[in-house]
Amino acid sequence: MVEKMGKKCRISECPLFLNGKEVPYSGNTSADVIWFGESPGVTEEKERKPFVGDAGVLSKRVCRKAGLPWKSLFIMNSARCRIDKSNMTDREIGAVLECCRKKVVRAIRAVRPKCIVACGDFALRQLTRQKGITKARGKWIWSDEFNCWIMPTFHPAYILRNKGLLPVLRQDVKAVVAFIKNGYAPADMEDENVRYEEVQSIRKILAVSYTHLTLPTN
């Protein structure tokens, strides 16, 4: 029987083993765009659904105003369980992201999106092995691993704490809408070097043959 607060983490190598409560992915499994966050919040833990708290409300509002229907998206996080940044070291956070990555890769390859909106630094790290959301945001990154474009932006939860940056989030989401209207291609490539190619050593570690993929839910 599934617990009301969610299934507990069963990955023994994870710092959240038996304490973290998994929040399944949700949304349109045939989506062209994935809305990709960091980790679930308290409300998400309770409802077992990503982006249903205040950050979710803001995400839906920004997407609606930009012309990106929320129901058309696949919604997921970098980590299936909540990461408490204030009580975890960067090394522990990295370990959580690494333990969740297999499910992340499996889900993305099953959906086969044209674009992933990477909300926040954890999302950027999980998808590209890069850090620095402030520098990366608003710049298209090509992922050979996922065969799609990635648009990094600030996490809506961060925007709620820094409301002056709301226009920046709106601008990035509008760029995604323009991308769709442009035949799933960036409308304006400011930097020819934004193409992301995975480091060969990491590729060897992550190389897995996927056939008959199904989305991890519980």
PDB file of C-alpha atoms in Angstrom:
ATOM      1  CA  MET A   1       0.000   0.000   0.000  1.00  0.00           C
ATOM      2  CA  VAL A   2       1.376   3.421  -0.969  1.00  0.00           C
ATOM      3  CA  GLU A   3       1.823   5.799   1.934  1.00  0.00           C
ATOM      4  CA  LYS A   4      -0.251   8.955   1.920  1.00  0.00           C
ATOM      5  CA  MET A   5       2.909  11.063   1.902  1.00  0.00           C
ATOM      6  CA  GLY A   6       4.485   9.058  -0.894  1.00  0.00           C
ATOM      7  CA  LYS A   7       6.729   6.053  -1.376  1.00  0.00           C
ATOM      8  CA  LYS A   8      10.022   6.367   0.475  1.00  0.00           C
ATOM      9  CA  CYS A   9      13.339   6.402  -1.324  1.00  0.00           C
ATOM     10  CA  ARG A  10      14.635   2.840  -1.793  1.00  0.00           C
ATOM     11  CA  ILE A  11      18.046   3.654  -3.239  1.00  0.00           C
ATOM     12  CA  SER A  12      20.483   2.631  -0.521  1.00  0.00           C
ATOM     13  CA  GLU A  13      23.290   4.821  -1.907  1.00  0.00           C
ATOM     14  CA  CYS A  14      21.116   7.945  -1.701  1.00  0.00           C
ATOM     15  CA  PRO A  15      21.485  10.317   1.291  1.00  0.00           C
ATOM     16  CA  LEU A  16      17.664  10.369   1.438  1.00  0.00           C
ATOM     17  CA  PHE A  17      17.360   6.566   1.694  1.00  0.00           C
ATOM     18  CA  LEU A  18      14.195   5.627   3.634  1.00  0.00           C
ATOM     19  CA  ASN A  19      13.602   9.294   4.526  1.00  0.00           C
ATOM     20  CA  GLY A  20      12.899  10.930   1.195  1.00  0.00           C
ATOM     21  CA  LYS A  21       9.322  10.677  -0.089  1.00  0.00           C
ATOM     22  CA  GLU A  22       9.150  10.235  -3.841  1.00  0.00           C
ATOM     23  CA  VAL A  23       6.955  12.467  -5.967  1.00  0.00           C
ATOM     24  CA  PRO A  24       6.110  10.886  -9.363  1.00  0.00           C
ATOM     25  CA  TYR A  25       6.324  12.772 -12.637  1.00  0.00           C
ATOM     26  CA  SER A  26       3.090  13.900 -14.263  1.00  0.00           C
ATOM     27  CA  GLY A  27       1.566  15.507 -17.308  1.00  0.00           C
ATOM     28  CA  ASN A  28       1.457  14.795 -21.028  1.00  0.00           C
ATOM     29  CA  THR A  29       3.672  11.804 -21.846  1.00  0.00           C
ATOM     30  CA  SER A  30       3.659  12.829 -25.526  1.00  0.00           C
ATOM     31  CA  ALA A  31       4.740  16.388 -24.774  1.00  0.00           C
ATOM     32  CA  ASP A  32       7.092  18.321 -27.012  1.00  0.00           C
ATOM     33  CA  VAL A  33       8.172  20.382 -23.996  1.00  0.00           C
ATOM     34  CA  ILE A  34       9.212  19.189 -20.532  1.00  0.00           C
ATOM     35  CA  TRP A  35       8.988  21.555 -17.567  1.00  0.00           C
ATOM     36  CA  PHE A  36      11.929  20.401 -15.473  1.00  0.00           C
ATOM     37  CA  GLY A  37      12.389  21.594 -11.882  1.00  0.00           C
ATOM     38  CA  GLU A  38      14.763  20.947  -9.002  1.00  0.00           C
ATOM     39  CA  SER A  39      13.093  18.871  -6.273  1.00  0.00           C
ATOM     40  CA  PRO A  40       9.610  18.625  -4.734  1.00  0.00           C
ATOM     41  CA  GLY A  41       8.496  21.027  -2.027  1.00  0.00           C
ATOM     42  CA  VAL A  42       6.374  20.293   1.024  1.00  0.00           C
ATOM     43  CA  THR A  43       3.092  20.707  -0.874  1.00  0.00           C
ATOM     44  CA  GLU A  44       4.335  18.447  -3.665  1.00  0.00           C
ATOM     45  CA  GLU A  45       5.216  15.795  -1.075  1.00  0.00           C
ATOM     46  CA  LYS A  46       1.715  15.920   0.367  1.00  0.00           C
ATOM     47  CA  GLU A  47      -0.080  15.796  -2.982  1.00  0.00           C
ATOM     48  CA  ARG A  48       2.492  13.522  -4.679  1.00  0.00           C
ATOM     49  CA  LYS A  49       2.549  15.721  -7.749  1.00  0.00           C
ATOM     50  CA  PRO A  50       5.226  18.149  -9.005  1.00  0.00           C
ATOM     51  CA  PHE A  51       4.668  21.902  -9.239  1.00  0.00           C
ATOM     52  CA  VAL A  52       1.437  22.154  -7.260  1.00  0.00           C
ATOM     53  CA  GLY A  53       2.682  24.630  -4.620  1.00  0.00           C
ATOM     54  CA  ASP A  54       3.271  28.374  -4.954  1.00  0.00           C
ATOM     55  CA  ALA A  55       6.030  27.808  -7.511  1.00  0.00           C
ATOM     56  CA  GLY A  56       3.598  25.716  -9.520  1.00  0.00           C
ATOM     57  CA  VAL A  57       0.975  28.450  -9.438  1.00  0.00           C
ATOM     58  CA  LEU A  58       3.515  30.960 -10.750  1.00  0.00           C
ATOM     59  CA  SER A  59       4.742  28.495 -13.400  1.00  0.00           C
ATOM     60  CA  LYS A  60       1.227  27.963 -14.715  1.00  0.00           C
ATOM     61  CA  ARG A  61       0.490  31.691 -14.780  1.00  0.00           C
ATOM     62  CA  VAL A  62       3.672  32.559 -16.662  1.00  0.00           C
ATOM     63  CA  CYS A  63       3.137  29.735 -19.153  1.00  0.00           C
ATOM     64  CA  ARG A  64      -0.485  30.719 -19.725  1.00  0.00           C
ATOM     65  CA  LYS A  65       0.385  34.366 -20.396  1.00  0.00           C
ATOM     66  CA  ALA A  66       3.158  33.326 -22.780  1.00  0.00           C
ATOM     67  CA  GLY A  67       0.850  30.995 -24.708  1.00  0.00           C
ATOM     68  CA  LEU A  68       2.323  27.721 -23.481  1.00  0.00           C
ATOM     69  CA  PRO A  69      -0.554  25.498 -22.268  1.00  0.00           C
ATOM     70  CA  TRP A  70       0.353  23.803 -18.988  1.00  0.00           C
ATOM     71  CA  LYS A  71      -1.652  20.705 -19.889  1.00  0.00           C
ATOM     72  CA  SER A  72       0.540  20.223 -22.971  1.00  0.00           C
ATOM     73  CA  LEU A  73       3.694  19.811 -20.852  1.00  0.00           C
ATOM     74  CA  PHE A  74       5.331  16.878 -19.123  1.00  0.00           C
ATOM     75  CA  ILE A  75       6.247  17.900 -15.568  1.00  0.00           C
ATOM     76  CA  MET A  76       9.170  16.479 -13.627  1.00  0.00           C
ATOM     77  CA  ASN A  77      12.001  17.296 -11.233  1.00  0.00           C
ATOM     78  CA  SER A  78      15.739  16.672 -11.072  1.00  0.00           C
ATOM     79  CA  ALA A  79      15.200  14.693  -7.860  1.00  0.00           C
ATOM     80  CA  ARG A  80      12.186  12.590  -6.957  1.00  0.00           C
ATOM     81  CA  CYS A  81      12.464  13.473  -3.240  1.00  0.00           C
ATOM     82  CA  ARG A  82      12.734  16.847  -1.546  1.00  0.00           C
ATOM     83  CA  ILE A  83      16.237  18.251  -1.199  1.00  0.00           C
ATOM     84  CA  ASP A  84      16.627  20.395   1.909  1.00  0.00           C
ATOM     85  CA  LYS A  85      19.334  22.802   0.771  1.00  0.00           C
ATOM     86  CA  SER A  86      19.780  24.278   4.247  1.00  0.00           C
ATOM     87  CA  ASN A  87      20.630  20.922   5.839  1.00  0.00           C
ATOM     88  CA  MET A  88      22.563  19.186   3.067  1.00  0.00           C
ATOM     89  CA  THR A  89      26.080  19.662   1.767  1.00  0.00           C
ATOM     90  CA  ASP A  90      26.749  20.186  -1.932  1.00  0.00           C
ATOM     91  CA  ARG A  91      28.264  16.706  -2.008  1.00  0.00           C
ATOM     92  CA  GLU A  92      25.085  15.182  -0.549  1.00  0.00           C
ATOM     93  CA  ILE A  93      22.944  17.121  -3.009  1.00  0.00           C
ATOM     94  CA  GLY A  94      25.119  15.862  -5.853  1.00  0.00           C
ATOM     95  CA  ALA A  95      24.682  12.299  -4.599  1.00  0.00           C
ATOM     96  CA  VAL A  96      20.886  12.671  -4.558  1.00  0.00           C
ATOM     97  CA  LEU A  97      20.877  14.021  -8.104  1.00  0.00           C
ATOM     98  CA  GLU A  98      23.118  11.178  -9.277  1.00  0.00           C
ATOM     99  CA  CYS A  99      20.897   8.542  -7.661  1.00  0.00           C
ATOM    100  CA  CYS A 100      17.813  10.011  -9.353  1.00  0.00           C
ATOM    101  CA  ARG A 101      19.447  10.444 -12.737  1.00  0.00           C
ATOM    102  CA  LYS A 102      18.655   6.991 -14.106  1.00  0.00           C
ATOM    103  CA  LYS A 103      14.920   7.642 -13.736  1.00  0.00           C
ATOM    104  CA  VAL A 104      15.323  11.130 -15.167  1.00  0.00           C
ATOM    105  CA  VAL A 105      17.095   9.827 -18.264  1.00  0.00           C
ATOM    106  CA  ARG A 106      14.592   7.027 -18.696  1.00  0.00           C
ATOM    107  CA  ALA A 107      11.613   9.410 -18.533  1.00  0.00           C
ATOM    108  CA  ILE A 108      13.089  11.998 -20.906  1.00  0.00           C
ATOM    109  CA  ARG A 109      14.006   9.362 -23.475  1.00  0.00           C
ATOM    110  CA  ALA A 110      10.514   7.925 -23.251  1.00  0.00           C
ATOM    111  CA  VAL A 111       8.832  11.297 -23.782  1.00  0.00           C
ATOM    112  CA  ARG A 112      11.316  12.365 -26.496  1.00  0.00           C
ATOM    113  CA  PRO A 113      10.735  16.120 -26.151  1.00  0.00           C
ATOM    114  CA  LYS A 114      11.853  18.817 -28.545  1.00  0.00           C
ATOM    115  CA  CYS A 115      12.710  21.102 -25.639  1.00  0.00           C
ATOM    116  CA  ILE A 116      13.315  20.965 -21.882  1.00  0.00           C
ATOM    117  CA  VAL A 117      12.817  24.051 -19.733  1.00  0.00           C
ATOM    118  CA  ALA A 118      15.458  23.633 -17.009  1.00  0.00           C
ATOM    119  CA  CYS A 119      14.253  25.580 -13.974  1.00  0.00           C
ATOM    120  CA  GLY A 120      17.073  26.265 -11.539  1.00  0.00           C
ATOM    121  CA  ASP A 121      20.684  25.258 -11.013  1.00  0.00           C
ATOM    122  CA  PHE A 122      19.913  21.677  -9.930  1.00  0.00           C
ATOM    123  CA  ALA A 123      17.996  21.198 -13.170  1.00  0.00           C
ATOM    124  CA  LEU A 124      20.906  22.559 -15.176  1.00  0.00           C
ATOM    125  CA  ARG A 125      23.329  20.252 -13.327  1.00  0.00           C
ATOM    126  CA  GLN A 126      21.152  17.193 -13.782  1.00  0.00           C
ATOM    127  CA  LEU A 127      20.617  17.740 -17.496  1.00  0.00           C
ATOM    128  CA  THR A 128      23.981  19.083 -18.655  1.00  0.00           C
ATOM    129  CA  ARG A 129      26.537  18.414 -15.882  1.00  0.00           C
ATOM    130  CA  GLN A 130      27.079  22.179 -15.856  1.00  0.00           C
ATOM    131  CA  LYS A 131      26.590  24.719 -13.060  1.00  0.00           C
ATOM    132  CA  GLY A 132      25.764  28.400 -13.090  1.00  0.00           C
ATOM    133  CA  ILE A 133      22.112  29.096 -13.841  1.00  0.00           C
ATOM    134  CA  THR A 134      22.618  32.874 -13.756  1.00  0.00           C
ATOM    135  CA  LYS A 135      25.120  32.721 -16.615  1.00  0.00           C
ATOM    136  CA  ALA A 136      23.303  29.992 -18.546  1.00  0.00           C
ATOM    137  CA  ARG A 137      19.727  31.212 -18.351  1.00  0.00           C
ATOM    138  CA  GLY A 138      18.101  32.398 -21.525  1.00  0.00           C
ATOM    139  CA  LYS A 139      20.673  30.672 -23.766  1.00  0.00           C
ATOM    140  CA  TRP A 140      19.741  27.628 -25.805  1.00  0.00           C
ATOM    141  CA  ILE A 141      21.831  24.525 -25.134  1.00  0.00           C
ATOM    142  CA  TRP A 142      21.788  21.500 -27.391  1.00  0.00           C
ATOM    143  CA  SER A 143      21.909  18.109 -25.643  1.00  0.00           C
ATOM    144  CA  ASP A 144      23.282  15.197 -27.640  1.00  0.00           C
ATOM    145  CA  GLU A 145      22.305  12.916 -24.771  1.00  0.00           C
ATOM    146  CA  PHE A 146      18.596  13.764 -25.009  1.00  0.00           C
ATOM    147  CA  ASN A 147      18.564  14.844 -28.656  1.00  0.00           C
ATOM    148  CA  CYS A 148      16.754  18.082 -27.868  1.00  0.00           C
ATOM    149  CA  TRP A 149      17.252  21.717 -26.922  1.00  0.00           C
ATOM    150  CA  ILE A 150      17.405  22.919 -23.321  1.00  0.00           C
ATOM    151  CA  MET A 151      16.320  26.379 -22.161  1.00  0.00           C
ATOM    152  CA  PRO A 152      17.762  27.151 -18.706  1.00  0.00           C
ATOM    153  CA  THR A 153      15.862  29.650 -16.572  1.00  0.00           C
ATOM    154  CA  PHE A 154      15.423  30.612 -12.950  1.00  0.00           C
ATOM    155  CA  HIS A 155      13.263  28.348 -10.811  1.00  0.00           C
ATOM    156  CA  PRO A 156       9.863  29.916 -10.074  1.00  0.00           C
ATOM    157  CA  ALA A 157      10.511  29.406  -6.330  1.00  0.00           C
ATOM    158  CA  TYR A 158      13.586  31.628  -6.702  1.00  0.00           C
ATOM    159  CA  ILE A 159      11.487  34.188  -8.572  1.00  0.00           C
ATOM    160  CA  LEU A 160       9.039  34.262  -5.652  1.00  0.00           C
ATOM    161  CA  ARG A 161      11.929  35.314  -3.412  1.00  0.00           C
ATOM    162  CA  ASN A 162      13.306  37.729  -6.011  1.00  0.00           C
ATOM    163  CA  LYS A 163      10.238  39.174  -7.685  1.00  0.00           C
ATOM    164  CA  GLY A 164      12.239  41.693  -9.661  1.00  0.00           C
ATOM    165  CA  LEU A 165      13.398  38.800 -11.850  1.00  0.00           C
ATOM    166  CA  LEU A 166       9.886  37.840 -12.930  1.00  0.00           C
ATOM    167  CA  PRO A 167      10.295  39.557 -16.333  1.00  0.00           C
ATOM    168  CA  VAL A 168      13.352  37.366 -16.923  1.00  0.00           C
ATOM    169  CA  LEU A 169      11.340  34.172 -16.409  1.00  0.00           C
ATOM    170  CA  ARG A 170       8.626  35.516 -18.687  1.00  0.00           C
ATOM    171  CA  GLN A 171      11.205  36.306 -21.360  1.00  0.00           C
ATOM    172  CA  ASP A 172      12.649  32.784 -21.230  1.00  0.00           C
ATOM    173  CA  VAL A 173       9.225  31.152 -21.503  1.00  0.00           C
ATOM    174  CA  LYS A 174       8.370  33.420 -24.430  1.00  0.00           C
ATOM    175  CA  ALA A 175      11.581  32.202 -26.089  1.00  0.00           C
ATOM    176  CA  VAL A 176      10.246  28.642 -25.753  1.00  0.00           C
ATOM    177  CA  VAL A 177       6.976  29.652 -27.407  1.00  0.00           C
ATOM    178  CA  ALA A 178       8.946  31.302 -30.227  1.00  0.00           C
ATOM    179  CA  PHE A 179      10.986  28.094 -30.501  1.00  0.00           C
ATOM    180  CA  ILE A 180       7.796  26.075 -31.037  1.00  0.00           C
ATOM    181  CA  LYS A 181       6.430  28.535 -33.604  1.00  0.00           C
ATOM    182  CA  ASN A 182       9.769  28.427 -35.412  1.00  0.00           C
ATOM    183  CA  GLY A 183       9.412  24.704 -36.099  1.00  0.00           C
ATOM    184  CA  TYR A 184      11.123  23.586 -32.894  1.00  0.00           C
ATOM    185  CA  ALA A 185      14.285  25.525 -33.582  1.00  0.00           C
ATOM    186  CA  PRO A 186      15.780  28.469 -31.670  1.00  0.00           C
ATOM    187  CA  ALA A 187      14.553  31.655 -33.294  1.00  0.00           C
ATOM    188  CA  ASP A 188      17.724  33.569 -32.493  1.00  0.00           C
ATOM    189  CA  MET A 189      21.075  31.919 -31.807  1.00  0.00           C
ATOM    190  CA  GLU A 190      23.203  34.626 -30.177  1.00  0.00           C
ATOM    191  CA  ASP A 191      26.101  32.273 -29.504  1.00  0.00           C
ATOM    192  CA  GLU A 192      27.135  29.556 -31.944  1.00  0.00           C
ATOM    193  CA  ASN A 193      28.983  27.796 -29.144  1.00  0.00           C
ATOM    194  CA  VAL A 194      25.978  27.043 -26.945  1.00  0.00           C
ATOM    195  CA  ARG A 195      25.702  23.510 -28.344  1.00  0.00           C
ATOM    196  CA  TYR A 196      26.254  21.089 -25.479  1.00  0.00           C
ATOM    197  CA  GLU A 197      28.229  17.931 -26.167  1.00  0.00           C
ATOM    198  CA  GLU A 198      28.573  15.494 -23.298  1.00  0.00           C
ATOM    199  CA  VAL A 199      32.065  14.695 -22.061  1.00  0.00           C
ATOM    200  CA  GLN A 200      33.128  11.295 -23.370  1.00  0.00           C
ATOM    201  CA  SER A 201      34.045   9.963 -19.928  1.00  0.00           C
ATOM    202  CA  ILE A 202      30.568  10.769 -18.613  1.00  0.00           C
ATOM    203  CA  ARG A 203      28.991   9.275 -21.735  1.00  0.00           C
ATOM    204  CA  LYS A 204      30.673   5.941 -20.988  1.00  0.00           C
ATOM    205  CA  ILE A 205      29.308   5.972 -17.455  1.00  0.00           C
ATOM    206  CA  LEU A 206      25.781   6.792 -18.568  1.00  0.00           C
ATOM    207  CA  ALA A 207      25.694   4.669 -21.726  1.00  0.00           C
ATOM    208  CA  VAL A 208      22.663   2.408 -21.369  1.00  0.00           C
ATOM    209  CA  SER A 209      20.603   0.652 -24.006  1.00  0.00           C
ATOM    210  CA  TYR A 210      16.948   1.594 -23.633  1.00  0.00           C
ATOM    211  CA  THR A 211      14.241  -0.429 -25.343  1.00  0.00           C
ATOM    212  CA  HIS A 212      10.486  -0.463 -24.763  1.00  0.00           C
ATOM    213  CA  LEU A 213      10.763   2.421 -22.322  1.00  0.00           C
ATOM    214  CA  THR A 214       7.998   3.111 -19.822  1.00  0.00           C
ATOM    215  CA  LEU A 215       7.767   6.133 -17.567  1.00  0.00           C
ATOM    216  CA  PRO A 216       8.667   5.685 -13.893  1.00  0.00           C
ATOM    217  CA  THR A 217       5.673   6.775 -11.825  1.00  0.00           C
ATOM    218  CA  ASN A 218       5.799   5.046  -8.488  1.00  0.00           C
TER     219      ASN A 218
END
